[in-house]
Amino acid sequence: MQKTSARLLALLSLLQARRDWPGALLAERLRVSPRTVRRDVERLRELGYPIATFKGPDGGYRLDAGTQLPPLLFDDDQAVALAVALQLATTSGVGVEEAAVRALHTVRQVMPVRLRHRIDGLQVTAVERPGTPQVSGDVLMALGAAVHAREVLRFTYRPQETRRVEPYHLVARGGRWYLVAWDLDRDDWRIFRADRISPRTPTGPRFSPRQLPGGDVAAFVTSRFQGSDGTVGWPCRGEVILHLPAAVVSRHTHDGVVEELGPDRCRLVLGSWSWPALAAAFGRFDADIEVVGPADLRDAFARLAHRYAAAAGTAPTP
């Protein structure tokens, strides 16, 4: 028979693996008597683990949520995943950097040597985007609670705009947090930056969730940021020829199509949310540009040329 300490760890691991455990099955898995299982459950309760007893033909035990956090038990893969996630937490945009460092130190201290070597060999530097706004953890918790409870949410949206929404989902994108919601006053889907939200209490009545266009949150958010209305794809798309090698352009193009036309020429197709923005995206390459089309892109280049010339103090006379 296992020693008591080893048996307690084995019992805890089983209780964490599934919600309900019949007492007879626990005794069988641990190779002890049901009476021993009852004694071990009492010992775990004394250590702070909230283990509930359920009755019935297959009466047994379940590990419930408690009022405080007792010691946890992780397998090797879970421990490594937790350590990596804590190293990346500094770019979460939630302002938990110091807490993440302390939690990582705590986890590392109790790791066996074999796992500690794996973590120490994987040093991750998370570089936060300059100017990325921080979101209060309390705000995220309030938004998440409203999403989970399906309750109408009232909040002040900077600068001083009051909104009433049916919250649908929280999304993290590009270092920022967003709330996808149905705006009750505008009768349409909207995406709100979480760092600009100040929730009001109490929340409103419960609601039945609406069907999100397309049904996929990631695709919906991507389409909205690209400027389309429910379909993935940029509303403005154009084509130019750059007097640069394709290999050079490809290194700085993530969502475009680059085609080599010669040693120092390539075709580039890009998309953007507006024609001036698209023209500016092509202009960031320090090279001569030949516009292939469409005409809206040519017009945008002409407007930018006049604007840039004015900025340089050499605007031509209209």
Tab-separated table of C-alpha atoms in Angstrom:
chain	number	residue	atom	x	y	z
A	1	MET	CA	0.000	0.000	0.000
A	2	GLN	CA	1.189	3.543	-0.755
A	3	LYS	CA	2.298	5.791	2.045
A	4	THR	CA	-0.350	8.230	3.237
A	5	SER	CA	1.284	11.304	1.643
A	6	ALA	CA	1.676	9.615	-1.745
A	7	ARG	CA	-1.859	8.268	-1.549
A	8	LEU	CA	-3.244	11.740	-0.784
A	9	LEU	CA	-1.523	13.157	-3.871
A	10	ALA	CA	-2.885	10.321	-5.982
A	11	LEU	CA	-6.391	10.940	-4.622
A	12	LEU	CA	-6.130	14.666	-5.301
A	13	SER	CA	-4.962	14.010	-8.847
A	14	LEU	CA	-7.978	11.766	-9.477
A	15	LEU	CA	-10.411	14.304	-8.021
A	16	GLN	CA	-9.016	16.977	-10.346
A	17	ALA	CA	-9.340	14.731	-13.399
A	18	ARG	CA	-13.157	14.501	-13.421
A	19	ARG	CA	-16.119	16.081	-11.670
A	20	ASP	CA	-17.729	13.154	-9.849
A	21	TRP	CA	-16.014	10.061	-8.454
A	22	PRO	CA	-18.024	7.161	-6.961
A	23	GLY	CA	-16.395	6.145	-3.690
A	24	ALA	CA	-16.103	2.491	-4.722
A	25	LEU	CA	-14.313	3.460	-7.932
A	26	LEU	CA	-11.847	5.660	-6.047
A	27	ALA	CA	-11.112	2.798	-3.656
A	28	GLU	CA	-10.531	0.480	-6.598
A	29	ARG	CA	-8.205	2.910	-8.396
A	30	LEU	CA	-6.191	3.561	-5.218
A	31	ARG	CA	-6.289	-0.102	-4.161
A	32	VAL	CA	-7.557	0.722	-0.682
A	33	SER	CA	-10.790	0.229	1.232
A	34	PRO	CA	-13.719	2.700	1.041
A	35	ARG	CA	-13.028	3.483	4.687
A	36	THR	CA	-9.456	4.555	3.824
A	37	VAL	CA	-10.829	6.776	1.037
A	38	ARG	CA	-13.141	8.468	3.564
A	39	ARG	CA	-10.228	9.116	5.933
A	40	ASP	CA	-8.055	10.507	3.121
A	41	VAL	CA	-10.870	12.794	1.964
A	42	GLU	CA	-11.090	14.192	5.514
A	43	ARG	CA	-7.329	14.827	5.530
A	44	LEU	CA	-7.592	16.750	2.232
A	45	ARG	CA	-10.451	18.797	3.654
A	46	GLU	CA	-8.266	19.712	6.632
A	47	LEU	CA	-5.649	20.963	4.145
A	48	GLY	CA	-8.206	23.308	2.580
A	49	TYR	CA	-9.544	21.283	-0.336
A	50	PRO	CA	-13.340	21.746	-0.665
A	51	ILE	CA	-14.377	18.153	-1.339
A	52	ALA	CA	-18.136	17.627	-1.394
A	53	THR	CA	-19.932	14.344	-0.793
A	54	PHE	CA	-22.864	13.321	-2.989
A	55	LYS	CA	-25.319	10.573	-2.121
A	56	GLY	CA	-27.072	7.951	-4.183
A	57	PRO	CA	-26.454	4.417	-5.455
A	58	ASP	CA	-23.031	5.541	-6.705
A	59	GLY	CA	-22.402	8.022	-3.900
A	60	GLY	CA	-18.956	9.544	-3.860
A	61	TYR	CA	-16.956	12.771	-3.966
A	62	ARG	CA	-16.302	15.856	-6.061
A	63	LEU	CA	-13.749	18.661	-5.806
A	64	ASP	CA	-15.700	21.932	-5.613
A	65	ALA	CA	-14.611	25.548	-5.727
A	66	GLY	CA	-13.826	26.957	-2.298
A	67	THR	CA	-13.399	30.320	-0.597
A	68	GLN	CA	-9.620	30.178	-0.856
A	69	LEU	CA	-7.085	28.672	-3.233
A	70	PRO	CA	-5.583	25.456	-1.860
A	71	PRO	CA	-2.400	23.885	-3.241
A	72	LEU	CA	-2.833	22.610	-6.804
A	73	LEU	CA	-1.414	19.575	-8.520
A	74	PHE	CA	-0.184	19.776	-12.132
A	75	ASP	CA	1.268	17.160	-14.430
A	76	ASP	CA	4.534	17.914	-16.266
A	77	ASP	CA	2.937	19.343	-19.430
A	78	GLN	CA	0.534	21.522	-17.434
A	79	ALA	CA	3.377	22.933	-15.335
A	80	VAL	CA	5.446	23.836	-18.402
A	81	ALA	CA	2.419	25.371	-20.153
A	82	LEU	CA	1.646	27.437	-17.056
A	83	ALA	CA	5.211	28.751	-16.828
A	84	VAL	CA	5.274	29.760	-20.510
A	85	ALA	CA	1.875	31.472	-20.203
A	86	LEU	CA	3.080	33.451	-17.190
A	87	GLN	CA	6.127	34.673	-19.141
A	88	LEU	CA	3.810	35.917	-21.900
A	89	ALA	CA	1.381	37.553	-19.470
A	90	THR	CA	3.258	40.860	-19.626
A	91	THR	CA	1.693	41.580	-23.033
A	92	SER	CA	-1.844	40.686	-22.005
A	93	GLY	CA	-2.810	44.332	-21.603
A	94	VAL	CA	-4.375	43.662	-18.197
A	95	GLY	CA	-1.666	45.105	-15.947
A	96	VAL	CA	-0.739	41.824	-14.255
A	97	GLU	CA	3.001	41.959	-14.931
A	98	GLU	CA	4.165	42.000	-11.306
A	99	ALA	CA	1.681	39.325	-10.242
A	100	ALA	CA	2.743	37.134	-13.174
A	101	VAL	CA	6.415	37.404	-12.180
A	102	ARG	CA	5.585	36.428	-8.593
A	103	ALA	CA	3.407	33.534	-9.740
A	104	LEU	CA	6.140	32.277	-12.065
A	105	HIS	CA	8.658	32.392	-9.212
A	106	THR	CA	6.260	30.419	-6.985
A	107	VAL	CA	5.623	27.775	-9.640
A	108	ARG	CA	9.332	27.428	-10.407
A	109	GLN	CA	10.235	26.986	-6.742
A	110	VAL	CA	8.058	23.894	-6.327
A	111	MET	CA	8.933	22.292	-9.672
A	112	PRO	CA	11.054	19.155	-9.731
A	113	VAL	CA	14.553	19.696	-11.058
A	114	ARG	CA	13.835	18.070	-14.428
A	115	LEU	CA	11.024	20.560	-15.135
A	116	ARG	CA	12.921	23.523	-13.749
A	117	HIS	CA	15.706	22.883	-16.267
A	118	ARG	CA	13.155	22.839	-19.093
A	119	ILE	CA	11.678	26.180	-18.000
A	120	ASP	CA	15.082	27.821	-17.427
A	121	GLY	CA	16.069	26.781	-20.955
A	122	LEU	CA	13.024	28.529	-22.414
A	123	GLN	CA	13.471	32.192	-21.620
A	124	VAL	CA	10.801	34.233	-23.396
A	125	THR	CA	10.982	38.002	-23.762
A	126	ALA	CA	7.537	39.426	-24.409
A	127	VAL	CA	7.825	42.835	-26.093
A	128	GLU	CA	4.781	44.993	-25.574
A	129	ARG	CA	3.637	47.287	-28.366
A	130	PRO	CA	4.477	50.937	-27.606
A	131	GLY	CA	1.465	52.823	-26.332
A	132	THR	CA	-0.637	49.719	-25.746
A	133	PRO	CA	-3.339	50.744	-23.240
A	134	GLN	CA	-3.738	48.775	-20.023
A	135	VAL	CA	-7.120	47.392	-19.010
A	136	SER	CA	-8.119	47.029	-15.386
A	137	GLY	CA	-8.580	43.435	-14.336
A	138	ASP	CA	-11.775	44.520	-12.561
A	139	VAL	CA	-13.177	45.842	-15.843
A	140	LEU	CA	-12.415	42.599	-17.654
A	141	MET	CA	-13.997	40.603	-14.845
A	142	ALA	CA	-17.137	42.766	-14.994
A	143	LEU	CA	-17.383	42.412	-18.776
A	144	GLY	CA	-16.770	38.676	-18.619
A	145	ALA	CA	-19.407	38.268	-15.903
A	146	ALA	CA	-22.004	40.121	-17.989
A	147	VAL	CA	-21.173	37.971	-21.022
A	148	HIS	CA	-21.491	34.791	-18.968
A	149	ALA	CA	-24.725	35.841	-17.243
A	150	ARG	CA	-26.246	37.167	-20.496
A	151	GLU	CA	-27.241	40.423	-18.795
A	152	VAL	CA	-27.649	43.814	-20.457
A	153	LEU	CA	-24.592	45.944	-19.711
A	154	ARG	CA	-24.578	49.698	-19.195
A	155	PHE	CA	-21.286	51.566	-19.383
A	156	THR	CA	-19.666	54.900	-20.034
A	157	TYR	CA	-17.593	54.863	-23.204
A	158	ARG	CA	-14.886	57.505	-23.415
A	159	PRO	CA	-15.074	60.384	-23.467
A	160	GLN	CA	-18.561	60.539	-21.867
A	161	GLU	CA	-20.920	58.455	-23.953
A	162	THR	CA	-23.460	56.147	-22.312
A	163	ARG	CA	-24.090	52.819	-24.067
A	164	ARG	CA	-26.491	49.917	-23.473
A	165	VAL	CA	-25.474	46.608	-25.023
A	166	GLU	CA	-26.062	42.891	-24.992
A	167	PRO	CA	-22.485	41.645	-24.410
A	168	TYR	CA	-21.555	38.696	-26.602
A	169	HIS	CA	-17.834	37.944	-26.287
A	170	LEU	CA	-14.475	39.274	-25.064
A	171	VAL	CA	-11.685	39.291	-27.651
A	172	ALA	CA	-7.936	39.904	-27.353
A	173	ARG	CA	-6.364	41.226	-30.566
A	174	GLY	CA	-3.023	42.894	-31.164
A	175	GLY	CA	-2.341	43.517	-27.471
A	176	ARG	CA	-5.766	45.092	-26.877
A	177	TRP	CA	-9.026	43.808	-25.415
A	178	TYR	CA	-12.385	44.311	-27.127
A	179	LEU	CA	-16.022	43.620	-26.288
A	180	VAL	CA	-18.228	42.322	-29.092
A	181	ALA	CA	-21.818	43.305	-28.335
A	182	TRP	CA	-25.217	44.134	-29.790
A	183	ASP	CA	-25.795	47.883	-29.327
A	184	LEU	CA	-29.406	48.318	-28.203
A	185	ASP	CA	-29.582	52.018	-29.073
A	186	ARG	CA	-28.028	51.660	-32.542
A	187	ASP	CA	-29.677	48.328	-33.327
A	188	ASP	CA	-26.452	46.837	-34.701
A	189	TRP	CA	-23.339	44.875	-33.757
A	190	ARG	CA	-20.458	46.933	-32.375
A	191	ILE	CA	-16.889	46.316	-31.151
A	192	PHE	CA	-15.789	48.364	-28.118
A	193	ARG	CA	-12.278	48.860	-26.776
A	194	ALA	CA	-12.234	47.540	-23.210
A	195	ASP	CA	-9.770	50.201	-22.004
A	196	ARG	CA	-12.394	52.864	-22.830
A	197	ILE	CA	-15.229	51.135	-20.946
A	198	SER	CA	-16.359	52.083	-17.421
A	199	PRO	CA	-19.067	49.562	-16.448
A	200	ARG	CA	-22.092	50.749	-14.488
A	201	THR	CA	-23.974	48.767	-11.885
A	202	PRO	CA	-26.326	47.122	-11.591
A	203	THR	CA	-26.497	45.255	-14.874
A	204	GLY	CA	-29.784	45.092	-16.760
A	205	PRO	CA	-32.209	42.248	-17.453
A	206	ARG	CA	-31.188	38.898	-18.911
A	207	PHE	CA	-31.438	38.366	-22.660
A	208	SER	CA	-31.318	35.571	-25.209
A	209	PRO	CA	-28.105	35.789	-27.277
A	210	ARG	CA	-28.513	36.921	-30.877
A	211	GLN	CA	-26.920	35.125	-33.797
A	212	LEU	CA	-23.560	36.732	-34.620
A	213	PRO	CA	-23.128	37.335	-38.392
A	214	GLY	CA	-21.175	34.381	-39.740
A	215	GLY	CA	-21.310	32.660	-36.346
A	216	ASP	CA	-17.525	32.893	-35.793
A	217	VAL	CA	-16.194	35.583	-33.436
A	218	ALA	CA	-12.646	35.613	-34.862
A	219	ALA	CA	-13.854	35.963	-38.458
A	220	PHE	CA	-16.362	38.652	-37.464
A	221	VAL	CA	-13.769	40.774	-35.641
A	222	THR	CA	-11.263	40.387	-38.483
A	223	SER	CA	-13.841	41.467	-41.052
A	224	ARG	CA	-14.854	44.520	-39.025
A	225	PHE	CA	-11.256	45.629	-38.579
A	226	GLN	CA	-10.784	45.270	-42.309
A	227	GLY	CA	-13.711	47.598	-42.808
A	228	SER	CA	-16.177	45.167	-44.390
A	229	ASP	CA	-19.709	44.443	-43.244
A	230	GLY	CA	-19.775	40.809	-42.288
A	231	THR	CA	-17.571	39.476	-45.119
A	232	VAL	CA	-13.847	38.897	-44.849
A	233	GLY	CA	-11.825	41.048	-47.231
A	234	TRP	CA	-10.592	44.625	-47.470
A	235	PRO	CA	-13.053	47.108	-48.995
A	236	CYS	CA	-10.211	48.725	-50.979
A	237	ARG	CA	-7.751	46.607	-52.925
A	238	GLY	CA	-5.149	47.777	-55.429
A	239	GLU	CA	-2.149	46.731	-57.473
A	240	VAL	CA	1.151	48.467	-58.214
A	241	ILE	CA	4.594	47.718	-59.609
A	242	LEU	CA	7.458	48.545	-57.276
A	243	HIS	CA	11.013	49.091	-58.444
A	244	LEU	CA	12.396	46.804	-55.767
A	245	PRO	CA	13.363	43.115	-55.662
A	246	ALA	CA	10.501	40.821	-54.672
A	247	ALA	CA	12.623	39.348	-51.875
A	248	VAL	CA	12.959	42.780	-50.247
A	249	VAL	CA	9.256	43.584	-50.505
A	250	SER	CA	8.195	40.165	-49.192
A	251	ARG	CA	10.070	40.708	-45.927
A	252	HIS	CA	7.851	43.701	-45.147
A	253	THR	CA	4.538	42.418	-46.517
A	254	HIS	CA	2.425	40.174	-44.308
A	255	ASP	CA	-1.015	40.208	-45.916
A	256	GLY	CA	-0.250	41.078	-49.547
A	257	VAL	CA	0.675	39.204	-52.707
A	258	VAL	CA	4.147	39.754	-54.172
A	259	GLU	CA	5.088	38.608	-57.682
A	260	GLU	CA	8.611	38.862	-59.074
A	261	LEU	CA	8.838	40.648	-62.436
A	262	GLY	CA	12.593	40.952	-62.695
A	263	PRO	CA	15.738	41.470	-60.628
A	264	ASP	CA	14.604	44.907	-59.424
A	265	ARG	CA	10.853	44.949	-60.111
A	266	CYS	CA	7.858	43.212	-58.553
A	267	ARG	CA	4.080	43.344	-58.557
A	268	LEU	CA	2.392	44.000	-55.206
A	269	VAL	CA	-1.304	43.594	-54.391
A	270	LEU	CA	-2.526	44.991	-51.060
A	271	GLY	CA	-5.793	45.802	-49.315
A	272	SER	CA	-6.819	48.461	-46.824
A	273	TRP	CA	-9.829	50.126	-45.226
A	274	SER	CA	-9.641	53.267	-47.451
A	275	TRP	CA	-7.970	54.345	-50.711
A	276	PRO	CA	-5.707	56.997	-49.089
A	277	ALA	CA	-4.598	54.409	-46.513
A	278	LEU	CA	-3.850	51.956	-49.303
A	279	ALA	CA	-1.841	54.524	-51.251
A	280	ALA	CA	0.117	55.355	-48.093
A	281	ALA	CA	0.787	51.634	-47.538
A	282	PHE	CA	2.364	51.382	-51.001
A	283	GLY	CA	4.265	54.623	-50.414
A	284	ARG	CA	6.088	53.278	-47.372
A	285	PHE	CA	8.454	51.449	-49.724
A	286	ASP	CA	11.308	53.756	-50.691
A	287	ALA	CA	11.008	53.053	-54.419
A	288	ASP	CA	9.391	54.257	-57.639
A	289	ILE	CA	5.772	53.149	-58.049
A	290	GLU	CA	3.722	52.354	-61.146
A	291	VAL	CA	-0.005	52.174	-60.420
A	292	VAL	CA	-1.716	49.289	-62.196
A	293	GLY	CA	-5.163	50.026	-60.809
A	294	PRO	CA	-7.892	50.689	-60.043
A	295	ALA	CA	-8.669	54.340	-60.824
A	296	ASP	CA	-9.608	55.011	-57.189
A	297	LEU	CA	-6.051	54.156	-56.200
A	298	ARG	CA	-4.645	56.604	-58.777
A	299	ASP	CA	-6.901	59.343	-57.413
A	300	ALA	CA	-5.762	58.592	-53.875
A	301	PHE	CA	-2.112	58.926	-54.929
A	302	ALA	CA	-2.934	62.282	-56.523
A	303	ARG	CA	-4.614	63.555	-53.346
A	304	LEU	CA	-1.721	62.411	-51.194
A	305	ALA	CA	0.782	64.000	-53.576
A	306	HIS	CA	-0.953	67.370	-53.232
A	307	ARG	CA	-1.238	66.969	-49.457
A	308	TYR	CA	2.409	65.986	-49.020
A	309	ALA	CA	3.558	68.827	-51.267
A	310	ALA	CA	1.563	71.264	-49.136
A	311	ALA	CA	3.143	69.839	-46.010
A	312	ALA	CA	6.575	70.391	-47.546
A	313	GLY	CA	5.676	73.995	-48.383
A	314	THR	CA	5.871	73.482	-52.149
A	315	ALA	CA	2.223	72.949	-53.035
A	316	PRO	CA	1.480	73.783	-56.686
A	317	THR	CA	-0.967	76.600	-57.402
A	318	PRO	CA	-4.452	75.156	-58.012
